[in-house]
Each structure stands twice: as C-alpha cells, then as structure tokens.
Short mmCIF file of C-alpha atoms (C1' of nucleotides) in Angstrom, two decimals:
data_model
loop_
_atom_site.label_atom_id
_atom_site.label_comp_id
_atom_site.label_asym_id
_atom_site.label_seq_id
_atom_site.Cartn_x
_atom_site.Cartn_y
_atom_site.Cartn_z
CA MET A 1 99.60 102.67 132.20
CA GLU A 2 98.97 104.12 128.76
CA GLN A 3 98.46 107.14 131.31
CA ASN A 4 101.94 107.27 132.33
CA ILE A 5 103.62 106.59 129.09
CA LEU A 6 101.40 109.71 127.32
CA LYS A 7 102.25 112.17 130.75
CA THR A 8 105.78 111.20 130.65
CA ALA A 9 105.87 112.43 126.56
CA GLU A 10 103.97 115.85 127.76
CA LEU A 11 100.98 114.38 125.83
CA LYS A 12 97.30 114.87 126.77
CA THR A 13 95.76 111.81 128.07
CA THR A 14 92.55 111.34 125.48
CA GLN A 15 90.58 108.48 125.29
CA LYS A 16 91.69 107.83 121.89
CA ARG A 17 95.59 107.88 122.52
CA ARG A 18 94.69 105.31 124.98
CA LEU A 19 92.68 102.92 122.85
CA LEU A 20 95.38 103.60 120.23
CA LEU A 21 98.45 102.44 122.86
CA LEU A 22 96.17 99.49 124.34
CA LEU A 23 95.68 98.19 120.98
CA LEU A 24 99.29 98.40 120.13
CA GLN A 25 100.07 96.64 123.25
CA LYS A 26 97.52 93.67 122.78
CA GLN A 27 98.66 93.36 119.19
CA GLN A 28 101.84 90.96 119.06
CA ARG A 29 102.98 92.23 115.74
CA PRO A 30 103.43 95.86 113.71
CA THR A 31 100.45 97.38 112.77
CA THR A 32 99.08 99.95 110.24
CA ALA A 33 97.25 103.18 110.70
CA GLU A 34 94.00 101.47 108.93
CA GLU A 35 93.92 98.22 111.06
CA LEU A 36 94.13 100.33 114.30
CA TYR A 37 91.53 102.97 112.93
CA GLU A 38 89.39 99.80 112.07
CA LYS A 39 89.55 98.61 115.63
CA VAL A 40 89.25 101.76 117.24
CA ASN A 41 85.94 103.18 115.38
CA PRO A 42 83.72 100.61 116.83
CA LEU A 43 84.34 101.43 120.46
CA VAL A 44 84.92 105.44 120.02
CA ALA A 45 84.27 107.22 117.11
CA ILE A 46 87.79 108.09 115.41
CA ASN A 47 88.68 110.09 112.32
CA LEU A 48 91.66 108.17 110.22
CA SER A 49 93.72 111.57 110.59
CA THR A 50 93.56 111.58 114.14
CA VAL A 51 95.05 108.17 113.87
CA TYR A 52 97.50 109.14 111.37
CA ARG A 53 98.68 112.03 113.70
CA ASN A 54 98.83 110.75 116.51
CA LEU A 55 101.17 107.90 115.41
CA ASN A 56 103.23 110.50 114.02
CA THR A 57 103.43 112.49 117.23
CA LEU A 58 104.19 108.89 119.29
CA THR A 59 106.81 108.14 116.86
CA GLU A 60 108.57 111.41 117.11
CA LYS A 61 108.53 111.12 120.96
CA GLY A 62 109.80 107.65 120.87
CA ILE A 63 107.14 105.43 122.19
CA LEU A 64 106.62 103.98 118.52
CA SER A 65 108.86 102.62 115.71
CA ARG A 66 107.59 103.24 112.33
CA SER A 67 108.57 101.08 109.53
CA ILE A 68 107.40 101.07 106.09
CA SER A 69 107.09 97.55 104.72
CA GLN A 70 107.52 96.12 101.08
CA ASP A 71 103.83 96.65 100.13
CA GLY A 72 104.25 100.30 100.74
CA LYS A 73 102.40 100.70 104.09
CA ALA A 74 103.59 102.23 107.42
CA TYR A 75 103.67 99.51 110.20
CA TYR A 76 103.95 100.71 113.85
CA SER A 77 104.87 99.15 117.08
CA LEU A 78 105.51 99.96 120.62
CA LEU A 79 108.98 100.52 121.14
CA SER A 80 109.02 99.14 124.54
CA GLN A 81 108.44 95.84 122.94
CA GLY A 82 112.27 95.96 121.79
CA HIS A 83 113.95 96.00 118.41
CA GLY A 84 112.12 93.34 115.86
CA HIS A 85 111.32 92.54 112.44
CA ARG A 86 108.76 91.30 110.31
CA LEU A 87 108.07 88.09 108.59
CA PHE A 88 104.94 88.29 106.54
CA CYS A 89 102.94 85.86 104.08
CA THR A 90 102.54 86.94 100.55
CA SER A 91 99.25 84.99 100.11
CA CYS A 92 97.17 85.81 103.15
CA ASN A 93 99.11 88.80 104.52
CA ASP A 94 99.40 87.22 108.27
CA ILE A 95 102.18 88.83 109.92
CA ILE A 96 104.85 87.77 112.73
CA SER A 97 107.56 89.22 114.66
CA ILE A 98 110.98 88.51 114.88
CA ASP A 99 112.68 89.36 118.27
CA SER A 100 116.10 87.78 117.00
CA CYS A 101 117.92 90.52 115.45
CA PRO A 102 121.93 89.33 114.39
CA LEU A 103 122.68 92.62 112.44
CA GLY A 104 124.94 94.12 115.58
CA GLU A 105 128.45 92.53 114.04
CA LEU A 106 127.33 93.48 110.02
CA GLN A 107 126.52 96.87 111.33
CA GLU A 108 130.23 97.41 112.84
CA LYS A 109 131.86 96.11 109.94
CA LEU A 110 129.82 98.29 107.71
CA GLU A 111 130.40 101.31 109.55
CA LYS A 112 134.17 100.35 109.30
CA GLU A 113 134.25 99.74 105.27
CA THR A 114 132.08 102.81 104.42
CA GLY A 115 132.66 105.12 106.92
CA TYR A 116 128.90 105.88 107.56
CA ARG A 117 127.38 105.96 110.84
CA ILE A 118 124.80 103.94 111.02
CA LEU A 119 121.99 104.87 113.24
CA ASP A 120 118.76 102.31 112.11
CA HIS A 121 118.04 99.63 110.04
CA SER A 122 115.10 97.78 108.86
CA LEU A 123 114.73 94.33 107.85
CA GLU A 124 111.70 92.44 106.80
CA PHE A 125 111.15 88.55 105.35
CA LYS A 126 108.49 87.44 103.15
CA GLY A 127 107.41 83.88 102.09
CA LEU A 128 104.77 81.43 102.69
CA CYS A 129 102.98 80.98 106.28
CA PRO A 130 102.18 77.02 107.29
CA LYS A 131 98.47 77.50 106.57
CA CYS A 132 98.81 78.73 103.18
CA LEU A 133 101.83 76.32 102.29
CA SER A 134 99.75 73.27 103.61
CA LYS A 135 96.63 74.89 101.38
CA MET A 136 98.87 74.62 98.27
CA ASP A 137 99.65 70.85 98.62
CA LYS A 138 95.97 69.97 98.23
CA MET B 1 123.49 93.96 75.19
CA GLU B 2 120.55 95.57 76.72
CA GLN B 3 118.83 94.11 73.54
CA ASN B 4 119.90 90.71 74.64
CA ILE B 5 118.21 91.25 77.77
CA LEU B 6 115.05 92.23 76.47
CA LYS B 7 115.02 89.32 73.55
CA THR B 8 115.36 86.98 76.33
CA ALA B 9 112.43 88.09 78.13
CA GLU B 10 110.35 88.48 74.95
CA LEU B 11 109.91 92.09 75.04
CA LYS B 12 110.53 94.69 72.09
CA THR B 13 113.42 96.19 72.00
CA THR B 14 112.52 100.16 71.81
CA GLN B 15 114.97 103.23 72.87
CA LYS B 16 113.34 103.80 75.90
CA ARG B 17 113.85 100.34 77.33
CA ARG B 18 117.15 100.18 76.18
CA LEU B 19 118.02 103.48 77.81
CA LEU B 20 116.84 102.74 81.24
CA LEU B 21 118.57 98.95 81.06
CA LEU B 22 121.45 101.35 80.17
CA LEU B 23 121.12 103.79 83.25
CA LEU B 24 120.49 101.16 85.38
CA GLN B 25 123.62 99.95 84.72
CA LYS B 26 125.93 102.66 84.86
CA GLN B 27 124.48 103.42 88.31
CA GLN B 28 125.91 101.41 91.00
CA ARG B 29 122.83 101.77 93.38
CA PRO B 30 119.17 101.28 93.54
CA THR B 31 117.07 103.71 91.76
CA THR B 32 113.47 105.21 91.63
CA ALA B 33 111.29 105.65 88.77
CA GLU B 34 111.47 109.47 89.20
CA GLU B 35 115.58 109.49 89.28
CA LEU B 36 115.37 107.57 85.83
CA TYR B 37 112.48 109.50 84.31
CA GLU B 38 114.85 112.57 85.36
CA LYS B 39 118.21 110.90 83.33
CA VAL B 40 116.06 109.55 80.49
CA ASN B 41 114.27 112.60 79.25
CA PRO B 42 117.21 115.09 78.46
CA LEU B 43 117.82 112.26 75.95
CA VAL B 44 114.85 110.96 74.66
CA ALA B 45 111.49 112.34 75.32
CA ILE B 46 109.25 109.75 77.65
CA ASN B 47 106.68 109.78 79.89
CA LEU B 48 106.79 108.63 83.43
CA SER B 49 103.98 106.15 83.52
CA THR B 50 106.40 104.58 80.60
CA VAL B 51 109.30 104.48 83.03
CA TYR B 52 106.79 102.96 85.74
CA ARG B 53 105.17 100.44 83.27
CA ASN B 54 108.76 99.17 82.06
CA LEU B 55 110.22 99.12 85.18
CA ASN B 56 107.24 97.06 86.25
CA THR B 57 107.52 94.70 83.34
CA LEU B 58 111.38 94.13 83.98
CA THR B 59 110.64 93.45 87.40
CA GLU B 60 108.33 90.64 86.52
CA LYS B 61 110.70 88.91 84.38
CA GLY B 62 113.09 88.68 86.87
CA ILE B 63 115.26 91.19 85.40
CA LEU B 64 115.00 93.88 88.00
CA SER B 65 114.43 93.61 91.46
CA ARG B 66 112.41 96.27 93.55
CA SER B 67 112.65 96.86 97.15
CA ILE B 68 110.18 99.53 98.75
CA SER B 69 112.73 101.50 100.86
CA GLN B 70 111.81 103.71 104.45
CA ASP B 71 111.16 106.97 102.22
CA GLY B 72 108.30 105.30 101.02
CA LYS B 73 109.68 105.00 97.23
CA ALA B 74 110.39 101.86 95.09
CA TYR B 75 114.31 101.17 94.09
CA TYR B 76 114.90 99.28 91.08
CA SER B 77 118.29 97.43 90.56
CA LEU B 78 119.48 95.17 87.92
CA LEU B 79 118.93 91.72 89.13
CA SER B 80 122.24 90.34 87.59
CA GLN B 81 123.99 92.87 89.78
CA GLY B 82 123.53 90.31 92.66
CA HIS B 83 121.48 90.17 96.12
CA GLY B 84 122.24 93.18 97.68
CA HIS B 85 121.08 95.70 99.66
CA ARG B 86 121.01 99.63 100.86
CA LEU B 87 122.55 102.20 102.98
CA PHE B 88 121.66 105.45 102.70
CA CYS B 89 122.46 108.72 104.43
CA THR B 90 119.33 110.69 106.34
CA SER B 91 120.98 113.90 105.77
CA CYS B 92 122.12 114.12 102.25
CA ASN B 93 120.51 110.97 100.86
CA ASP B 94 123.12 109.61 99.34
CA ILE B 95 122.97 105.38 98.47
CA ILE B 96 125.09 102.85 98.56
CA SER B 97 124.68 99.36 97.55
CA ILE B 98 125.79 96.46 100.43
CA ASP B 99 127.01 93.47 98.32
CA SER B 100 127.72 91.13 101.51
CA CYS B 101 124.57 89.69 103.02
CA PRO B 102 124.45 87.47 105.98
CA LEU B 103 120.89 86.70 106.07
CA GLY B 104 121.06 83.04 104.96
CA GLU B 105 121.51 81.16 108.23
CA LEU B 106 118.86 83.31 109.75
CA GLN B 107 116.65 82.70 107.43
CA GLU B 108 116.96 79.22 107.87
CA LYS B 109 116.31 79.22 111.53
CA LEU B 110 113.61 81.04 110.96
CA GLU B 111 112.07 78.67 108.52
CA LYS B 112 112.44 76.09 111.41
CA GLU B 113 110.96 78.03 114.13
CA THR B 114 107.94 79.52 112.35
CA GLY B 115 106.63 76.80 109.79
CA TYR B 116 107.22 79.35 107.01
CA ARG B 117 109.05 78.99 103.91
CA ILE B 118 110.74 82.39 103.56
CA LEU B 119 110.77 83.58 99.66
CA ASP B 120 112.60 87.02 100.15
CA HIS B 121 113.83 89.67 102.47
CA SER B 122 114.79 93.61 102.50
CA LEU B 123 117.22 94.86 104.50
CA GLU B 124 118.21 98.34 104.66
CA PHE B 125 120.72 100.75 106.73
CA LYS B 126 120.30 104.43 107.71
CA GLY B 127 122.69 106.56 109.14
CA LEU B 128 125.17 109.46 108.28
CA CYS B 129 127.90 109.64 105.22
CA PRO B 130 131.33 110.39 106.06
CA LYS B 131 130.61 114.14 104.28
CA CYS B 132 127.64 114.63 106.35
CA LEU B 133 129.42 113.29 109.50
CA SER B 134 132.50 115.80 109.17
CA LYS B 135 130.40 118.80 108.04
CA MET B 136 128.41 118.10 111.48
CA ASP B 137 131.71 118.36 113.22
CA LYS B 138 132.29 122.02 112.07
"C1'" DT C 1 99.98 93.83 59.54
"C1'" DT C 2 99.51 93.03 64.26
"C1'" DA C 3 100.36 92.62 69.01
"C1'" DC C 4 102.85 95.15 71.80
"C1'" DA C 5 104.50 100.12 73.60
"C1'" DT C 6 103.96 104.75 74.87
"C1'" DG C 7 101.54 109.34 75.98
"C1'" DC C 8 98.19 111.56 78.24
"C1'" DA C 9 94.66 112.30 81.53
"C1'" DA C 10 92.56 110.77 85.25
"C1'" DA C 11 92.19 107.62 89.02
"C1'" DT C 12 94.11 105.25 92.95
"C1'" DA C 13 96.26 104.27 97.70
"C1'" DC C 14 98.35 105.88 101.43
"C1'" DT C 15 99.58 110.14 104.26
"C1'" DT C 16 99.44 114.92 105.48
"C1'" DT C 17 97.59 119.61 106.15
"C1'" DG C 18 94.74 124.05 106.97
"C1'" DC C 19 91.33 125.45 109.43
"C1'" DA C 20 87.43 125.56 112.73
"C1'" DT C 21 85.40 123.33 116.62
"C1'" DA C 22 85.85 120.68 121.26
"C1'" DT C 23 88.54 119.14 125.35
"C1'" DA C 24 91.96 118.13 128.88
"C1'" DA C 25 95.10 120.52 132.30
"C1'" DT D 1 91.34 129.78 130.31
"C1'" DT D 2 94.45 128.12 127.11
"C1'" DA D 3 97.64 125.06 124.76
"C1'" DT D 4 96.65 121.27 122.41
"C1'" DA D 5 93.79 117.44 120.08
"C1'" DT D 6 89.87 116.42 116.93
"C1'" DG D 7 86.98 116.38 112.75
"C1'" DC D 8 86.74 117.52 107.92
"C1'" DA D 9 87.43 118.30 103.36
"C1'" DA D 10 90.64 119.11 100.44
"C1'" DA D 11 95.92 118.51 99.10
"C1'" DG D 12 99.81 115.82 98.32
"C1'" DT D 13 102.80 112.08 96.79
"C1'" DA D 14 104.12 107.77 94.36
"C1'" DT D 15 101.90 104.88 91.47
"C1'" DT D 16 98.86 102.83 88.07
"C1'" DT D 17 94.99 102.74 84.52
"C1'" DG D 18 92.25 103.49 80.48
"C1'" DC D 19 91.98 104.62 76.11
"C1'" DA D 20 93.59 106.12 71.41
"C1'" DT D 21 97.51 106.47 69.08
"C1'" DG D 22 102.53 104.97 67.41
"C1'" DT D 23 105.88 101.06 66.38
"C1'" DA D 24 108.90 96.81 66.32
"C1'" DA D 25 108.89 92.65 64.46
#
DNA sequence: TTACATGCAAATACTTTGCATATAA
DNA sequence: TTATATGCAAAGTATTTGCATGTAA
C-alpha cells in the first residue's frame, strides 16, 4: 500500500517512509514533523532531519500537502485524503479536519477582479472545542 | 492620529510607534516585521526587537491583526482597516488584500457540526499575478 | 521621578543543510 | 555496485527575552 505510493513516486521503499505514510493515513488530521517523529521513534529509531526530509520529498512529489498554521508550524496530510482545512482549539490544541470547501466560487470571482491566476489557498479556523468550552462553564 | 490610537491603548507615544502605525496605514497590504524595519530604519534608527515588541503589543491591544502566511512569516495589518485576507504571487511575492470574506455562513455551519465555538479564521490565496503571467507567455 | 520603551546580545523554535556512512535496488 | 536514504552536528530564519539604559508623562 505505502509501498505502491513510494514506487510510483520513484522513491526507495524504506521502513521509515512506510511508517510515516502509515501514520499519516491513520491520523485523521494534519500532523507536524515533531508529532510524526514522536510516533515513529518508539517503533524505529529515526532522526528528526529524516522526518523533515521525507515530508519535503513527499510534498514535492505531490503525495502530501503542507500547510503552515497560525501556530507557525507546518502541518502535513495525505493529498489522497482530499482537499481540506483545519479547525483547532486554541486552548487544548485539538485539531480536526474540515472536508467541505466553499471557496471555488470566491476564487473565480477573485481571478476576474484581480487578474491573478489562483493556484492554491489555505484556510484555517480557530476557536474553542466542546471540551474546553464546558470546562470554562464550571 | 496615530497619537490617539496610542493614547487610547494606554501606550506611550514614541516616534517609532507613530512611524510604525503611519507606515501600516499607508501600506495597503499586510506587512512583515522585517519590511517595517527596512522602512523605518532610514527615517529613524530602530532595532528589529523594537519592531517585533511593538507589533506584539499593538496586536495584544487589538490595534493590529497578525496572520501567519504560508511563507512562515507573520503579517500585520491595522485592524481598523477591517477583516481581510491575502492574495499573493508565488513568483514575485507581490501581495494584495482581499476585502470580501464569505466565511460567515460556513463558520456557523461548522459550529453546529463540530460543537466548536469559532473565534477566528485565516484565509490566504496564492497564485500568479498578472505581470508574472504575462512574462511567462513571452 | 518613575514606569514604560528601547538597544543589544543571547536564546529559542522550527526547519534546513553538509558530509560521512548505510542501505535498497 | 551505485544512487539514494539516513544520522549527526552545525547552520539558517523568524521571533523572543534578559538586562542595562533611555525617555515620555
């Protein structure tokens, strides 16, 4: 499975790459290099540079998408999981994925108004998750 | 003008703060600390730390808004200029402001679906500006 | 006069890079 | 066998912080 992805991208199938892809697949939300490092390391010793290098390679190959969040960190997710955005809690840092994306129309309108050719966008919501909200009531 | 803003925020009116606010007002787009530093410095010697410290203070006071861009840098703009987003050219780094924001409805829908209380969002478009597009044709 | 603002240097956080070694194909 | 992957240490970039000094009110 991960093997096919890597073969198609003409990348060597290493255990660490497979693990990274596996974890990104399991993960139902965009993930940072640090988080992946913490999860891979107990299973197979890996260097943080290796994590970053692989995330970059996979992003260049179009397998992952990278998005810089308002916390200044890069979040990665499998591109096969489709176009999506983030909603995160400013209190506990919980992150969930948003699947819907209503920006197509706006994007067309903007292209007409500005003359730009728009190639990508990023969208992120922040607020308080239900758990943190209920804690605040008490 | 800048003086009033600062007085209201209970901040001392220094020449550097006035200049920073003045430049942000002139600037019709979100601006980085580095850019402001380059513009203030020829007029009045200023330290980059001072720029950062003031941008932070003004953001905390609700006078500026800070938004982290996909280039990993923080962009600041006067909040009085209203809620807006960025569109930037990946080729020449030109940045323009987008005034319309169609996310209110989506935000409400998301709050219902997720139980989150959404407090803020960030949206950024990237692509190629008209100038860079025409260069590519040649 | 005094609390706040600034400069300077050092520290921090995230990410990248150079080089030697290891390993998939 | 050979091009690619990895580890390790060092460097890079954006930003923050501690401390001494300067300055608006």
